[in-house]
Short mmCIF file of C-alpha atoms and ligand atoms in Angstrom, two decimals:
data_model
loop_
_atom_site.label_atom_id
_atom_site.label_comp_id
_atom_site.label_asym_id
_atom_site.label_seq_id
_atom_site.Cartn_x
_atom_site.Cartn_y
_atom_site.Cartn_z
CA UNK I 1 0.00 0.00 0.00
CA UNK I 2 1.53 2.94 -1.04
CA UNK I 3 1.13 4.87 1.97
CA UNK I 4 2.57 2.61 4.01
CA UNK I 5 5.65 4.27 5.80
CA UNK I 6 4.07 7.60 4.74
CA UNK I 7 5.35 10.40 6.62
CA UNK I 8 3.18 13.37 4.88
CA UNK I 9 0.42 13.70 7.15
CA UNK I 10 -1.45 15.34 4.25
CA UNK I 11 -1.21 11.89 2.30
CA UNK I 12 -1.75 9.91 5.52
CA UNK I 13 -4.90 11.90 5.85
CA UNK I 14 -5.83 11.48 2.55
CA UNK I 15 -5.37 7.66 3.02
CA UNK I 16 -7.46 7.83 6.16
CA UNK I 17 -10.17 9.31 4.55
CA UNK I 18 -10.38 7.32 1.79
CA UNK I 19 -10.63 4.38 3.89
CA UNK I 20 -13.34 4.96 5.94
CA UNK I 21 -15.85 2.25 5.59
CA UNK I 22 -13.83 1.55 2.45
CA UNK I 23 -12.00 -1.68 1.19
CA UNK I 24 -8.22 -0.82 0.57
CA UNK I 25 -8.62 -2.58 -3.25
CA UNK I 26 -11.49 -0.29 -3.42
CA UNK I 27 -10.08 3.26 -1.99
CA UNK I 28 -6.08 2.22 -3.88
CA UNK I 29 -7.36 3.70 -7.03
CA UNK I 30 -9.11 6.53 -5.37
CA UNK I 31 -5.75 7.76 -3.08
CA UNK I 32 -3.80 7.75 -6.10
CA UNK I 33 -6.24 10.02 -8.30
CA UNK I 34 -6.97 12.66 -5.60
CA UNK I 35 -2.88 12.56 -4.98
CA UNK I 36 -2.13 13.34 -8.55
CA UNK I 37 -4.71 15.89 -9.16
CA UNK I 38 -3.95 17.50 -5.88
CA UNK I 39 -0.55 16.90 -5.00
CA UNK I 40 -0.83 19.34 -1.86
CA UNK I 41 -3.11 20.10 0.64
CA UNK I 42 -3.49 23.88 -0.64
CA UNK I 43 -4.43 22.26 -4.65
CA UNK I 44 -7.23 20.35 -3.04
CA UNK I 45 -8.54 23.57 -1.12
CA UNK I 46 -8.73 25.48 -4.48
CA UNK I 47 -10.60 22.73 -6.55
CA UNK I 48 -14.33 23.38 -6.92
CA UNK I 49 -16.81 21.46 -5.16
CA UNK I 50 -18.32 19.46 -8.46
CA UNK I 51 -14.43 18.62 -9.04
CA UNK I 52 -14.16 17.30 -5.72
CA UNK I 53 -17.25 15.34 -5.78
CA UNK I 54 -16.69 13.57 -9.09
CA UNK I 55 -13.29 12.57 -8.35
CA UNK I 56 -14.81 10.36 -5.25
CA UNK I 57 -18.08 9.26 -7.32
CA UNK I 58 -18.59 5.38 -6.67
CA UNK I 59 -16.52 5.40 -3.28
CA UNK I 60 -19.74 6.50 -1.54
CA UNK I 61 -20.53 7.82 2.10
CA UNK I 62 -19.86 11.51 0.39
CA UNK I 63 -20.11 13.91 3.71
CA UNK I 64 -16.41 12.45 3.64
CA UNK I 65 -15.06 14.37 0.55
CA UNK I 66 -17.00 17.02 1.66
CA UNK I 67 -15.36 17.47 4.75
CA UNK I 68 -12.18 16.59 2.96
CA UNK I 69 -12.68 19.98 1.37
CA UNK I 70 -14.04 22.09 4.22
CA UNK I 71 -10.71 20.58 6.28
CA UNK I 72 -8.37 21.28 2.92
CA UNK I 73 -9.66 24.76 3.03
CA UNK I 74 -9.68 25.74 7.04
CA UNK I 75 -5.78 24.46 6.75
CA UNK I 76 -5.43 26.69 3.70
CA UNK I 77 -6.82 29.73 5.39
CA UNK I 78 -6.60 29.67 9.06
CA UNK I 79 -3.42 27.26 9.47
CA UNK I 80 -1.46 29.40 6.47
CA UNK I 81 -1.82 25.99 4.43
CA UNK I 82 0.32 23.69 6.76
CA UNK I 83 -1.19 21.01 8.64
CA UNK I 84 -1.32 20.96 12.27
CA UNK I 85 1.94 18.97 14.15
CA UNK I 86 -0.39 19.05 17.84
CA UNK I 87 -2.82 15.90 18.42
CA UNK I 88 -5.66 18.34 19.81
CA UNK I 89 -4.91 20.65 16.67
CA UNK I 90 -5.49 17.54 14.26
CA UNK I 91 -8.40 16.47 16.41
CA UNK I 92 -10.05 19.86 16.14
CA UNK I 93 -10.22 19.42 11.97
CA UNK I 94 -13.61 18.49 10.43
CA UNK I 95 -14.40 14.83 9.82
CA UNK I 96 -11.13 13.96 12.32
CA UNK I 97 -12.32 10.91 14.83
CA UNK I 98 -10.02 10.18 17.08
CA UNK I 99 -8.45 7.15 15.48
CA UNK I 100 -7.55 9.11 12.11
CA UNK I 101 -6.21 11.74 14.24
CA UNK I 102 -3.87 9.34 16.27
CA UNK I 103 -2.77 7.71 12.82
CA UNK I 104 -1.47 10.94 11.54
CA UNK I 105 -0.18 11.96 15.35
CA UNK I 106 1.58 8.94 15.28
CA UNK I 107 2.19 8.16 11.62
CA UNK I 108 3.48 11.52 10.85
CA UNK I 109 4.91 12.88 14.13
CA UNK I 110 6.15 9.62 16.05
CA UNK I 111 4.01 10.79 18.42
CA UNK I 112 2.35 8.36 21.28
CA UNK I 113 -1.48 8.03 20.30
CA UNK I 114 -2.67 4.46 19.88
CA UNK I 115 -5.37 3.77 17.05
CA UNK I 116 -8.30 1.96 17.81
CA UNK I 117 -10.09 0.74 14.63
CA UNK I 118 -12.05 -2.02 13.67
CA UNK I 119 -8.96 -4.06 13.73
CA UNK I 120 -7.73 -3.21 16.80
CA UNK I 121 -11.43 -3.54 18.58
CA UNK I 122 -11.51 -7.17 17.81
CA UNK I 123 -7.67 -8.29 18.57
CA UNK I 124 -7.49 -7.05 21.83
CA UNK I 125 -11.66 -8.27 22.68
CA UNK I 126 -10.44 -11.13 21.46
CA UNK I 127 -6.75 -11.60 23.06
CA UNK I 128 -8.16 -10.18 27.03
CA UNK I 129 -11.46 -11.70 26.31
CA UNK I 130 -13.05 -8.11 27.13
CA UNK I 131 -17.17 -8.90 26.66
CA UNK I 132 -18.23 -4.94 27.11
CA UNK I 133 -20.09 -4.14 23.81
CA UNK I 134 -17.45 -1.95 21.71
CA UNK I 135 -20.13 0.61 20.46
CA UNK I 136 -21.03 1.77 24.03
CA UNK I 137 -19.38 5.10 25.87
CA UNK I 138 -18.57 2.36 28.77
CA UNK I 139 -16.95 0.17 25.88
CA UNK I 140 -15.03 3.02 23.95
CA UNK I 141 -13.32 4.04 27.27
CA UNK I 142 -12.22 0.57 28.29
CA UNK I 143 -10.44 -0.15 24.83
CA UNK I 144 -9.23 3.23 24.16
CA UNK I 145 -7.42 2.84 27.89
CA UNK I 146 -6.20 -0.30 27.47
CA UNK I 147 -4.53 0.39 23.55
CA UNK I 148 -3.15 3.78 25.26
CA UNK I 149 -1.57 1.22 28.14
CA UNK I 150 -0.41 -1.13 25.37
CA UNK I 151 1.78 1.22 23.43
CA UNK I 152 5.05 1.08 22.32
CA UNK I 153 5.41 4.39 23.28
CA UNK I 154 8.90 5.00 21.70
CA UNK I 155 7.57 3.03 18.28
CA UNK I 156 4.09 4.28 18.21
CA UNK I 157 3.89 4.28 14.03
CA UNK I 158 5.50 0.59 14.26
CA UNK I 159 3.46 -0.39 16.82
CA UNK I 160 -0.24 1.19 15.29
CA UNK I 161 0.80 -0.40 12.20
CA UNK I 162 1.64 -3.66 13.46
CA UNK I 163 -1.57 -4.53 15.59
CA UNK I 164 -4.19 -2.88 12.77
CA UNK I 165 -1.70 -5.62 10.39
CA UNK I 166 -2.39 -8.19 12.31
CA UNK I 167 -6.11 -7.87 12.58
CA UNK I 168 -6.44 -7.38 8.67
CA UNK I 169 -4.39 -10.58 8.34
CA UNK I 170 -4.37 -13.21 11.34
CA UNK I 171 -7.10 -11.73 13.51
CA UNK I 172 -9.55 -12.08 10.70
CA UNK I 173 -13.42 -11.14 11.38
CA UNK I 174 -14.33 -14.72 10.37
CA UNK I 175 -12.39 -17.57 11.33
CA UNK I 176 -9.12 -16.59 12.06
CA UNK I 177 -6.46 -19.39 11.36
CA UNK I 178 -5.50 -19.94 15.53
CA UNK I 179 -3.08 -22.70 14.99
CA UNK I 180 -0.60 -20.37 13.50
CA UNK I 181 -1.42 -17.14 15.65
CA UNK I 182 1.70 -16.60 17.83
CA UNK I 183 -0.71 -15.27 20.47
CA UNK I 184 -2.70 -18.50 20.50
CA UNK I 185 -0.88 -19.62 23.70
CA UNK I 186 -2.22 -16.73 26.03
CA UNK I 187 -5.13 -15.57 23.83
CA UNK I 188 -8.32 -15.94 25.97
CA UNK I 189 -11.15 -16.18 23.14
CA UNK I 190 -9.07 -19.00 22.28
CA UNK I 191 -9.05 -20.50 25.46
CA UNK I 192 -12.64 -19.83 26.27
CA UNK I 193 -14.16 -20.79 22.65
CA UNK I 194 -15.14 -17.05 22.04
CA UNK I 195 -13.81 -16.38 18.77
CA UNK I 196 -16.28 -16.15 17.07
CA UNK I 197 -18.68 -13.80 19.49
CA UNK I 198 -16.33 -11.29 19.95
CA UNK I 199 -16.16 -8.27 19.42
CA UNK I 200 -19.63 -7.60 21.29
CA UNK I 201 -21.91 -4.98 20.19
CA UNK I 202 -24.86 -3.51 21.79
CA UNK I 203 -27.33 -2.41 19.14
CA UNK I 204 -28.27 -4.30 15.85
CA UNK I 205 -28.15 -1.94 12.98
CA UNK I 206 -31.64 -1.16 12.04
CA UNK I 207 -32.18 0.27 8.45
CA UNK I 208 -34.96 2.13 6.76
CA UNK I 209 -36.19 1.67 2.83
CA UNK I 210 -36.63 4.31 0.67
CA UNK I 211 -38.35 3.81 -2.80
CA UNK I 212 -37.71 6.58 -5.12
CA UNK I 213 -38.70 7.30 -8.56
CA UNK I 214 -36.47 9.26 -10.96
CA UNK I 215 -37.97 10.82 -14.00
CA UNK I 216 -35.89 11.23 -16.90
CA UNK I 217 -37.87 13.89 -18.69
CA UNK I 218 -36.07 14.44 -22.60
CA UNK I 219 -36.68 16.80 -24.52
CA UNK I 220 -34.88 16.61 -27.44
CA UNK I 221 -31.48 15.86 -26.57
CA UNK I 222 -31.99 17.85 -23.44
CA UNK I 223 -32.50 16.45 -19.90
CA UNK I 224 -33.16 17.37 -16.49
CA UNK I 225 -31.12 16.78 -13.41
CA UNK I 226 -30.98 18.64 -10.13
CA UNK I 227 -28.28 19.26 -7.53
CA UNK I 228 -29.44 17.55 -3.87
CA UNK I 229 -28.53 20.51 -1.20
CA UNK I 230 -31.03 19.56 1.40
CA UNK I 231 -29.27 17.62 4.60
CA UNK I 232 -29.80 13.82 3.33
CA UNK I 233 -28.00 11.35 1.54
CA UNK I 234 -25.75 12.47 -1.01
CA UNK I 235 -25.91 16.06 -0.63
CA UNK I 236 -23.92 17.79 -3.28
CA UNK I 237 -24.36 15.19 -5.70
CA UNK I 238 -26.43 15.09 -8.86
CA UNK I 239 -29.75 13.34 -9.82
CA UNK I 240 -32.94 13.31 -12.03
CA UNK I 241 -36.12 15.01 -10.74
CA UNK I 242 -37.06 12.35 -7.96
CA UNK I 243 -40.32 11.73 -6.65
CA UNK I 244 -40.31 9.64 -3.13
CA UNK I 245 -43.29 7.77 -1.79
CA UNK I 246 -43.79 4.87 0.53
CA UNK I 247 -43.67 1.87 -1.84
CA UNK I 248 -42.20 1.50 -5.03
CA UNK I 249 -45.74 2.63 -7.50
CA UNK I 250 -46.24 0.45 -10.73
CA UNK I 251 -46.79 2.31 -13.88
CA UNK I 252 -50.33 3.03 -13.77
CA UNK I 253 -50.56 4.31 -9.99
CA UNK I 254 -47.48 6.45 -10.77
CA UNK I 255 -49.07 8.64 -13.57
CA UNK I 256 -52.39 9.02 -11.52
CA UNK I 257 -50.25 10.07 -8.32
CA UNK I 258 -50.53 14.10 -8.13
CA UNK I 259 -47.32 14.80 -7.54
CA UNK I 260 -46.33 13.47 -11.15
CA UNK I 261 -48.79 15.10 -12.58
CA UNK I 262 -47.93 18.56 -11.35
CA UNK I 263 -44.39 18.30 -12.94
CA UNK I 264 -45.33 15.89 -15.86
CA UNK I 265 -47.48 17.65 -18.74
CA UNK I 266 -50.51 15.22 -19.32
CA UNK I 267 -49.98 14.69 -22.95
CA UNK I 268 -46.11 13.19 -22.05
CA UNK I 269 -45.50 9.98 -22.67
CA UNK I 270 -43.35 7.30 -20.62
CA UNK I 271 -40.85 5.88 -23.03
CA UNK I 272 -39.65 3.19 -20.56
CA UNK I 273 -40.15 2.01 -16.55
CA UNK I 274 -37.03 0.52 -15.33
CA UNK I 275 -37.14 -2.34 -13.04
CA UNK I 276 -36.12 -1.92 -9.34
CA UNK I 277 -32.42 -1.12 -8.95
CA UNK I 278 -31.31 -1.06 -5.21
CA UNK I 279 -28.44 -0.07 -3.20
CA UNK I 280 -27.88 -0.70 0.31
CA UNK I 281 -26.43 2.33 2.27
CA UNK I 282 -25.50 1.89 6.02
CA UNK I 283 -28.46 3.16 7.50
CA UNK I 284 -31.05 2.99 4.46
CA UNK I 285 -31.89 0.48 1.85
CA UNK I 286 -32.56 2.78 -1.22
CA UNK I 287 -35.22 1.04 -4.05
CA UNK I 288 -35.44 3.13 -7.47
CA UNK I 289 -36.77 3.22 -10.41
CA UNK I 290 -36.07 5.17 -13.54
CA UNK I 291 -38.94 6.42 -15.37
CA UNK I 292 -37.79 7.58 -18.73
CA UNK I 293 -40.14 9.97 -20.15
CA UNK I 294 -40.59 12.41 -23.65
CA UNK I 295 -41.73 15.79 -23.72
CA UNK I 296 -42.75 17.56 -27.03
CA UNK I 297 -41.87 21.01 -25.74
CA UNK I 298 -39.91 22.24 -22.58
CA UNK I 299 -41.48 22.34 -19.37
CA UNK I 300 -43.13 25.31 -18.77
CA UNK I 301 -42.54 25.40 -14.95
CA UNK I 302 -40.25 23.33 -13.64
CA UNK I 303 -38.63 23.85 -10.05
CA UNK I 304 -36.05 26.13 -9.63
CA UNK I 305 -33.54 23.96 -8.88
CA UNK I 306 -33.64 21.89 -11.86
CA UNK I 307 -30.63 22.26 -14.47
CA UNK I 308 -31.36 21.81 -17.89
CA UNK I 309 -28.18 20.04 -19.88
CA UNK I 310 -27.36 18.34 -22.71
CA UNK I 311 -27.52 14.39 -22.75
CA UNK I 312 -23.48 14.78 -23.67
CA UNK I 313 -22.66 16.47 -20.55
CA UNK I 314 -24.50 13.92 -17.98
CA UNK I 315 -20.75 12.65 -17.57
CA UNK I 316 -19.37 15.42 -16.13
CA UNK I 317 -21.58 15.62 -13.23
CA UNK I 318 -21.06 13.29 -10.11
CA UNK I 319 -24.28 11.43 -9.56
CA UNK I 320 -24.90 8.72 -6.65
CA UNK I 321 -24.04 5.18 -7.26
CA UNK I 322 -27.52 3.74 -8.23
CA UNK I 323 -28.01 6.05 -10.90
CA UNK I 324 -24.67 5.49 -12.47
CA UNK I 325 -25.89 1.67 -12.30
CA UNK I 326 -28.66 3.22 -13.76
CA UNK I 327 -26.69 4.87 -16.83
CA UNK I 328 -23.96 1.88 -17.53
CA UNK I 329 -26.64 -0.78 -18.00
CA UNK I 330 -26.55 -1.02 -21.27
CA UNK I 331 -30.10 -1.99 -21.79
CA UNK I 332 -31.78 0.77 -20.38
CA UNK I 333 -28.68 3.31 -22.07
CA UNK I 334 -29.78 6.40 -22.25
CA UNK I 335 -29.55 7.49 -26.30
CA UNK I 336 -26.10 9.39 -25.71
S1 LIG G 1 -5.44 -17.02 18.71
FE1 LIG G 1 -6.97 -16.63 17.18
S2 LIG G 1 -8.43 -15.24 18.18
FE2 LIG G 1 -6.57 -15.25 19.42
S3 LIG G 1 -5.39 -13.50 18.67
FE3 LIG G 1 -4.69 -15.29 17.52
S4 LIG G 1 -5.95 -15.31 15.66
FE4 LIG G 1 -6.94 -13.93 17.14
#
């Protein structure tokens, strides 16, 4: 990984960032465009928004490039474009937990912070056989002592990178290979049969469905999309005209539903009804379908917010992952 042994804590950040709920095969690609089209910290605080945004389409979870920016600039202007050397200073930055700020304390600095991520959570529930649920306040305090008490205080980047190492590789969520774990000896889950229970966790993660319907309304080779600025998913990011309800609506019910025919003129006709595409979000199950309809001459009120473009330029705008799903299968291609 090419920001292993990384001493920029701009890059480390970067890294950190990236890989937030993110699979290192996934995020690779992802570090390595953002550090070539922003080499410093002070490039990425002067690229627009949009830029920002499409750069990190498909890695999801996108409050995280847009606190990359708000962080990028507050180090540009209040920091004189240097990035803070102090643990509290680091902690203080947008989007900064305290495990990404101890990786670039540590990472960057040599300085004696002791990460505590997923990796680390389960090793040491696993090696002390510690049953307090990891996602309670109780929990948090109990591991983040006890990974404070473990560190190598004069190797703390060794040491950091060692134990999240050896969760990724030996002390694998789902059976771990004990027989050659050099800790099998004193490691208590071993001992008391608890591998696979721990790490506990209090609360099951409960998750809500959505079912929205995007309507492609062409007109000619023109389209409409809008920008979504209101405090949900995937603010900042691009879509069609969407119209939510509480179940997904078959053909027929959709045109008689009033919303639709507020925006849609009645004499419009639906080209083509998608079926269901679905992505599953951390907190929300999203179910969509894309409505692909043909006016005969441009809509004489549409929202404010809505952009008209050309089909051409739907590329360059960064739209959410089930709508580029949407636009790459080839059998429901939009005419570009
Ligand atoms: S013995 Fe098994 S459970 Fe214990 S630390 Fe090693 S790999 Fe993990």
């Amino acid at each position: 990984m090419p920001w292993k042994g990384e001493k920029n804590p701009y890059l480390i950040w970067l890294s950190e960032i990236i890989l937030q709920q993110t699979r290192v095969a996934q995020g690779l690609p992802y570090f390595e465009r953002f550090k070539a089209a922003y080499p410093t910290i002070v490039d990425l605080a002067n690229a627009p928004e949009d830029e920002i945004l499409k750069l990190w389409e498909g890695l999801g979870y996108y409050s995280r490039a847009r606190n990359l920016h708000f962080t990028a600039k507050d180090i540009r202007d209040n920091h004189g474009g240097i990035f803070p050397v102090e643990y509290e200073d680091i902690l203080k930055l947008k989007g900064v937990g305290t495990y990404t700020a101890a990786a670039i304390a540590s990472f960057a600095y040599g300085l004696p912070y002791a990460v505590l991520d997923g990796n680390v959570f389960r090793v040491l529930s696993r090696y002390f056989g510690i049953k307090e649920p990891i996602d309670t306040t109780t929990g948090k305090k109990i591991f983040a002592k006890l990974s404070q008490e473990l560190l190598a205080k004069k190797r703390p980047a060794d040491y950091n990178q060692a134990i999240m190492d050896f969760g990724a590789t030996q002390c694998v969520p789902a059976n771990p290979n004990c027989k050659i774990c050099p800790l099998v000896k004193s490691c208590t889950a071993q001992k008391e049969d608890l591998i696979n229970q721990l790490p506990f966790k209090s609360k099951k993660l409960k998750r809500r469905s959505r079912f929205f319907h995007y309507l492609i309304i062409n007109y000619g080779n023109e389209i409409w999309i809008r920008k979504r600025t209101e405090k949900d998913i995937w603010q900042g990011l691009y879509e069609f005209p969407l119209l939510e309800t509480e179940k997904l609506l078959d053909r027929k019910t959709l045109e008689r539903n009033k919303e639709y025919q507020g925006i849609i003129p009645p004499e419009a006709g639906i080209t083509r009804f998608s079926t269901p595409f679905s992505q599953q979000l951390t907190h929300q199950k999203i179910n969509a379908l894309f409505v692909e309809i043909t006016v005969e001459k441009p809509l004489g009120e549409a929202p404010e917010d809505w952009v008209n473009i050309s089909r051409e330029d739907l590329k360059t705008y960064a739209f959410p992952r089930i709508i580029d799903l949407y636009l790459q299968d080839k059998s429901l291609y939009l005419n570009f």
